[in-house]
């Protein structure tokens, strides 16, 4: 599928958002796909890219069977735009969003040379100009490929939860990213929060660590409630806004999308 002609004008063309986490298991990919649905509902032409070059799984979560993926692109078999696949759903009233899948379990992609990752980042940036919004779902951690892709984005979200390991690993990601680019200012999303109080406590602890050791105050972009609708949508291999459009977690995601679209931190 070729990239679309951009027809909407809800924001600057090619605005790219990278979704990162210090560790796996914090719901980063589910958040990325739900955000793609939320931006689509706002009328934005949206592209979701599986940038986990080691253990891609967006295709599995969304029940896709792509004809081409990033592995084929990096092997020179197809062009990046030929790996675009449409995700449809009755609840995604703006017509769904586009996806570029990785290749599930293809750990070899994690060993890409710096030059190859740079070419991929440049290609994604160029393709994003056909869209209002591109969302890049990164691998967990802070390896060189993940950091290079993060640095190609306009904004970076670091996803945390209230587990101590999530906070320490997220801090390590931010520290490493800011060593490479001292102007980097990742936003924070607290995911799978058992309560608003727990979410604010986790953010407060993370903010305090960053302020104490990095001299940097990360802004809170949003909090996403713990909601069993999310694992249900994953098991059903459906986008959250299609499976559970009115669930609490997706309402939180829509609020997050609104803040991001307006360039504001969470209220």
Tab-separated table of C-alpha atoms in Angstrom:
chain	number	residue	atom	x	y	z
A	1	UNK	CA	0.000	0.000	0.000
A	2	UNK	CA	1.336	3.410	-0.947
A	3	UNK	CA	1.384	6.283	1.522
A	4	UNK	CA	-1.740	8.460	1.319
A	5	UNK	CA	-1.984	11.982	0.049
A	6	UNK	CA	-2.295	14.126	3.155
A	7	UNK	CA	-5.655	15.875	3.056
A	8	UNK	CA	-6.272	16.955	6.653
A	9	UNK	CA	-4.661	19.927	8.322
A	10	UNK	CA	-5.098	19.349	12.059
A	11	UNK	CA	-1.422	19.906	12.810
A	12	UNK	CA	2.031	20.238	11.270
A	13	UNK	CA	2.835	17.529	8.740
A	14	UNK	CA	5.089	14.778	9.923
A	15	UNK	CA	4.803	15.377	13.662
A	16	UNK	CA	6.465	12.262	15.078
A	17	UNK	CA	5.978	10.904	18.582
A	18	UNK	CA	8.272	8.158	19.913
A	19	UNK	CA	6.966	5.914	22.700
A	20	UNK	CA	9.741	4.546	24.920
A	21	UNK	CA	10.115	2.624	28.172
A	22	UNK	CA	13.017	1.651	30.361
A	23	UNK	CA	11.788	-1.921	30.676
A	24	UNK	CA	9.336	-4.244	29.006
A	25	UNK	CA	5.925	-5.066	30.391
A	26	UNK	CA	4.693	-1.535	31.091
A	27	UNK	CA	2.131	-1.531	28.265
A	28	UNK	CA	4.069	0.675	25.852
A	29	UNK	CA	2.875	-1.024	22.659
A	30	UNK	CA	-0.756	-1.140	23.762
A	31	UNK	CA	-0.528	2.570	24.556
A	32	UNK	CA	1.033	3.328	21.166
A	33	UNK	CA	-1.722	1.551	19.243
A	34	UNK	CA	-4.466	3.121	21.387
A	35	UNK	CA	-2.947	6.565	20.768
A	36	UNK	CA	-2.986	5.887	17.034
A	37	UNK	CA	-6.712	5.179	17.295
A	38	UNK	CA	-7.272	8.291	19.418
A	39	UNK	CA	-5.494	10.593	16.971
A	40	UNK	CA	-7.436	9.010	14.124
A	41	UNK	CA	-10.691	9.749	15.946
A	42	UNK	CA	-9.559	13.382	16.144
A	43	UNK	CA	-9.368	13.435	12.357
A	44	UNK	CA	-5.598	13.084	12.042
A	45	UNK	CA	-4.108	10.842	9.370
A	46	UNK	CA	-1.952	8.630	11.562
A	47	UNK	CA	0.883	6.183	10.958
A	48	UNK	CA	1.974	3.691	13.633
A	49	UNK	CA	5.455	2.174	13.175
A	50	UNK	CA	6.758	-0.826	15.092
A	51	UNK	CA	10.261	0.393	15.853
A	52	UNK	CA	11.131	-2.484	18.175
A	53	UNK	CA	13.914	-3.875	16.017
A	54	UNK	CA	14.428	-6.875	18.273
A	55	UNK	CA	11.025	-8.141	19.383
A	56	UNK	CA	8.324	-6.504	17.284
A	57	UNK	CA	4.724	-7.362	18.203
A	58	UNK	CA	2.305	-4.696	16.986
A	59	UNK	CA	1.145	-7.060	14.231
A	60	UNK	CA	0.308	-9.717	16.829
A	61	UNK	CA	-1.508	-7.292	19.127
A	62	UNK	CA	-3.618	-5.959	16.253
A	63	UNK	CA	-4.168	-9.297	14.506
A	64	UNK	CA	-2.361	-8.259	11.321
A	65	UNK	CA	-0.790	-10.446	8.674
A	66	UNK	CA	1.354	-7.959	6.747
A	67	UNK	CA	2.529	-8.719	3.221
A	68	UNK	CA	5.667	-6.693	3.973
A	69	UNK	CA	7.322	-5.457	7.152
A	70	UNK	CA	10.387	-3.612	8.404
A	71	UNK	CA	12.525	-6.708	8.051
A	72	UNK	CA	11.703	-6.818	4.327
A	73	UNK	CA	12.398	-3.091	4.035
A	74	UNK	CA	15.783	-3.381	5.738
A	75	UNK	CA	16.653	-6.366	3.539
A	76	UNK	CA	16.027	-4.193	0.479
A	77	UNK	CA	13.097	-6.313	-0.694
A	78	UNK	CA	10.461	-3.535	-0.602
A	79	UNK	CA	10.279	0.213	-0.114
A	80	UNK	CA	9.194	1.575	3.257
A	81	UNK	CA	5.915	2.908	1.864
A	82	UNK	CA	5.122	-0.550	0.471
A	83	UNK	CA	5.075	-1.929	4.038
A	84	UNK	CA	2.152	0.317	5.035
A	85	UNK	CA	-0.996	-1.583	6.020
A	86	UNK	CA	-4.395	-0.154	6.905
A	87	UNK	CA	-6.027	-0.979	10.240
A	88	UNK	CA	-9.786	-0.664	9.981
A	89	UNK	CA	-12.504	-0.753	12.633
A	90	UNK	CA	-16.098	0.350	12.920
A	91	UNK	CA	-15.379	2.376	16.049
A	92	UNK	CA	-12.498	4.228	14.390
A	93	UNK	CA	-14.808	6.669	12.684
A	94	UNK	CA	-12.062	8.605	10.898
A	95	UNK	CA	-11.260	5.508	8.844
A	96	UNK	CA	-8.614	3.765	10.888
A	97	UNK	CA	-4.882	4.306	10.865
A	98	UNK	CA	-1.878	2.946	9.011
A	99	UNK	CA	0.694	0.525	10.413
A	100	UNK	CA	4.190	-0.549	9.474
A	101	UNK	CA	4.831	-3.823	11.281
A	102	UNK	CA	8.113	-5.229	12.451
A	103	UNK	CA	8.728	-8.957	12.278
A	104	UNK	CA	7.670	-10.818	15.390
A	105	UNK	CA	10.573	-12.375	17.239
A	106	UNK	CA	13.169	-11.305	14.681
A	107	UNK	CA	15.959	-10.574	17.148
A	108	UNK	CA	18.488	-10.207	14.341
A	109	UNK	CA	17.088	-6.753	13.548
A	110	UNK	CA	18.397	-5.533	16.899
A	111	UNK	CA	21.959	-5.884	15.574
A	112	UNK	CA	21.614	-3.309	12.802
A	113	UNK	CA	24.638	-1.146	12.175
A	114	UNK	CA	24.443	2.535	13.014
A	115	UNK	CA	24.318	3.515	9.331
A	116	UNK	CA	21.351	1.238	8.668
A	117	UNK	CA	19.438	2.612	11.660
A	118	UNK	CA	20.180	6.144	10.448
A	119	UNK	CA	18.776	5.339	7.001
A	120	UNK	CA	15.690	3.821	8.596
A	121	UNK	CA	15.179	6.907	10.779
A	122	UNK	CA	15.511	9.169	7.734
A	123	UNK	CA	13.039	7.038	5.777
A	124	UNK	CA	10.479	7.100	8.566
A	125	UNK	CA	10.856	10.880	8.896
A	126	UNK	CA	10.309	11.320	5.169
A	127	UNK	CA	7.268	9.017	5.118
A	128	UNK	CA	5.767	10.808	8.125
A	129	UNK	CA	5.372	13.951	5.999
A	130	UNK	CA	2.407	12.242	4.328
A	131	UNK	CA	0.636	12.115	7.696
A	132	UNK	CA	-0.539	14.465	10.400
A	133	UNK	CA	0.945	12.201	13.057
A	134	UNK	CA	3.452	9.365	13.137
A	135	UNK	CA	3.826	7.229	16.271
A	136	UNK	CA	7.034	5.246	16.645
A	137	UNK	CA	6.804	2.366	19.124
A	138	UNK	CA	10.374	1.834	20.317
A	139	UNK	CA	12.010	-1.176	21.914
A	140	UNK	CA	12.266	-1.184	25.695
A	141	UNK	CA	15.624	-0.060	27.040
A	142	UNK	CA	18.294	2.259	25.696
A	143	UNK	CA	20.360	0.458	23.076
A	144	UNK	CA	21.935	2.464	20.262
A	145	UNK	CA	19.165	1.730	17.734
A	146	UNK	CA	16.418	2.742	20.147
A	147	UNK	CA	18.173	5.986	21.057
A	148	UNK	CA	18.878	6.847	17.407
A	149	UNK	CA	15.216	6.364	16.499
A	150	UNK	CA	14.094	8.334	19.562
A	151	UNK	CA	16.304	11.248	18.530
A	152	UNK	CA	14.584	11.368	15.133
A	153	UNK	CA	11.215	12.123	16.766
A	154	UNK	CA	9.750	15.532	17.575
A	155	UNK	CA	8.561	14.337	20.974
A	156	UNK	CA	9.401	11.360	23.174
A	157	UNK	CA	7.121	9.806	25.769
A	158	UNK	CA	8.665	7.629	28.460
A	159	UNK	CA	6.091	5.170	29.820
A	160	UNK	CA	6.339	4.224	33.491
A	161	UNK	CA	4.229	2.481	36.091
A	162	UNK	CA	4.432	2.417	39.868
A	163	UNK	CA	6.942	-0.441	40.062
A	164	UNK	CA	10.415	0.545	41.325
A	165	UNK	CA	12.144	-1.246	38.422
A	166	UNK	CA	10.057	0.722	35.935
A	167	UNK	CA	11.175	3.987	37.519
A	168	UNK	CA	14.865	3.101	37.693
A	169	UNK	CA	14.981	1.776	34.134
A	170	UNK	CA	13.060	4.782	32.811
A	171	UNK	CA	15.548	7.055	34.559
A	172	UNK	CA	18.402	5.170	32.872
A	173	UNK	CA	16.753	5.742	29.470
A	174	UNK	CA	16.310	9.473	30.072
A	175	UNK	CA	19.855	9.807	31.397
A	176	UNK	CA	21.314	8.060	28.352
A	177	UNK	CA	19.151	10.019	25.916
A	178	UNK	CA	20.111	13.350	27.466
A	179	UNK	CA	23.798	12.424	27.347
A	180	UNK	CA	23.396	12.219	23.576
A	181	UNK	CA	21.141	15.249	23.309
A	182	UNK	CA	21.053	17.580	26.313
A	183	UNK	CA	18.015	19.354	24.899
A	184	UNK	CA	15.925	16.165	24.946
A	185	UNK	CA	12.873	16.604	27.188
A	186	UNK	CA	10.860	13.372	27.284
A	187	UNK	CA	7.286	13.596	28.516
A	188	UNK	CA	6.025	11.094	31.084
A	189	UNK	CA	2.957	8.863	30.921
A	190	UNK	CA	2.069	6.743	33.950
A	191	UNK	CA	0.388	3.624	32.595
A	192	UNK	CA	-1.742	0.954	34.243
A	193	UNK	CA	-2.290	3.188	37.270
A	194	UNK	CA	-4.377	1.621	40.077
A	195	UNK	CA	-5.479	5.120	41.118
A	196	UNK	CA	-4.816	8.755	40.326
A	197	UNK	CA	-2.969	9.073	43.619
A	198	UNK	CA	-0.680	6.137	42.794
A	199	UNK	CA	0.011	7.607	39.356
A	200	UNK	CA	0.947	11.000	40.776
A	201	UNK	CA	3.119	9.355	43.419
A	202	UNK	CA	5.015	7.376	40.760
A	203	UNK	CA	5.460	10.490	38.641
A	204	UNK	CA	6.593	12.475	41.666
A	205	UNK	CA	9.271	9.930	42.527
A	206	UNK	CA	10.488	9.848	38.920
A	207	UNK	CA	10.502	13.626	38.625
A	208	UNK	CA	12.441	14.010	41.866
A	209	UNK	CA	15.127	11.551	40.682
A	210	UNK	CA	15.510	13.374	37.360
A	211	UNK	CA	15.686	16.754	39.079
A	212	UNK	CA	18.232	15.532	41.646
A	213	UNK	CA	20.620	13.766	39.292
A	214	UNK	CA	19.979	15.281	35.867
A	215	UNK	CA	18.877	18.820	36.678
A	216	UNK	CA	15.866	18.149	34.456
A	217	UNK	CA	12.155	18.268	35.270
A	218	UNK	CA	10.160	15.860	33.082
A	219	UNK	CA	6.584	16.967	32.430
A	220	UNK	CA	3.606	14.695	33.038
A	221	UNK	CA	1.695	14.197	29.791
A	222	UNK	CA	-1.005	11.926	31.195
A	223	UNK	CA	-2.047	8.948	33.277
A	224	UNK	CA	-3.792	5.812	32.050
A	225	UNK	CA	-5.974	3.867	34.457
A	226	UNK	CA	-5.589	0.165	35.144
A	227	UNK	CA	-8.331	-1.373	33.001
A	228	UNK	CA	-8.966	-5.026	32.166
A	229	UNK	CA	-10.311	-3.879	28.794
A	230	UNK	CA	-6.687	-3.525	27.619
A	231	UNK	CA	-5.615	-7.182	28.055
A	232	UNK	CA	-9.000	-8.221	26.662
A	233	UNK	CA	-8.358	-6.192	23.479
A	234	UNK	CA	-4.871	-7.711	23.202
A	235	UNK	CA	-6.269	-11.235	23.547
A	236	UNK	CA	-8.874	-10.416	20.901
A	237	UNK	CA	-6.114	-8.926	18.698
A	238	UNK	CA	-8.141	-5.776	18.127
A	239	UNK	CA	-7.442	-2.055	18.563
A	240	UNK	CA	-8.668	-0.864	21.963
A	241	UNK	CA	-10.995	1.814	20.491
A	242	UNK	CA	-12.613	-0.854	18.335
A	243	UNK	CA	-12.983	-3.454	21.068
A	244	UNK	CA	-13.774	-1.141	24.009
A	245	UNK	CA	-14.322	2.419	22.728
A	246	UNK	CA	-15.917	3.606	25.974
A	247	UNK	CA	-13.583	2.022	28.524
A	248	UNK	CA	-11.853	4.135	31.176
A	249	UNK	CA	-8.369	3.521	29.793
A	250	UNK	CA	-9.293	4.685	26.299
A	251	UNK	CA	-10.940	7.807	27.703
A	252	UNK	CA	-7.600	8.513	29.389
A	253	UNK	CA	-5.787	7.894	26.091
A	254	UNK	CA	-8.110	10.310	24.290
A	255	UNK	CA	-7.380	12.925	26.956
A	256	UNK	CA	-3.652	12.307	26.480
A	257	UNK	CA	-4.021	12.694	22.709
A	258	UNK	CA	-5.805	15.992	23.266
A	259	UNK	CA	-2.990	17.313	25.450
A	260	UNK	CA	-0.367	16.211	22.945
A	261	UNK	CA	-2.227	17.746	20.021
A	262	UNK	CA	-2.338	21.071	21.849
A	263	UNK	CA	1.269	20.841	23.038
A	264	UNK	CA	0.253	20.873	26.688
A	265	UNK	CA	1.209	18.798	29.681
A	266	UNK	CA	-1.448	17.013	31.680
A	267	UNK	CA	-3.797	19.062	33.814
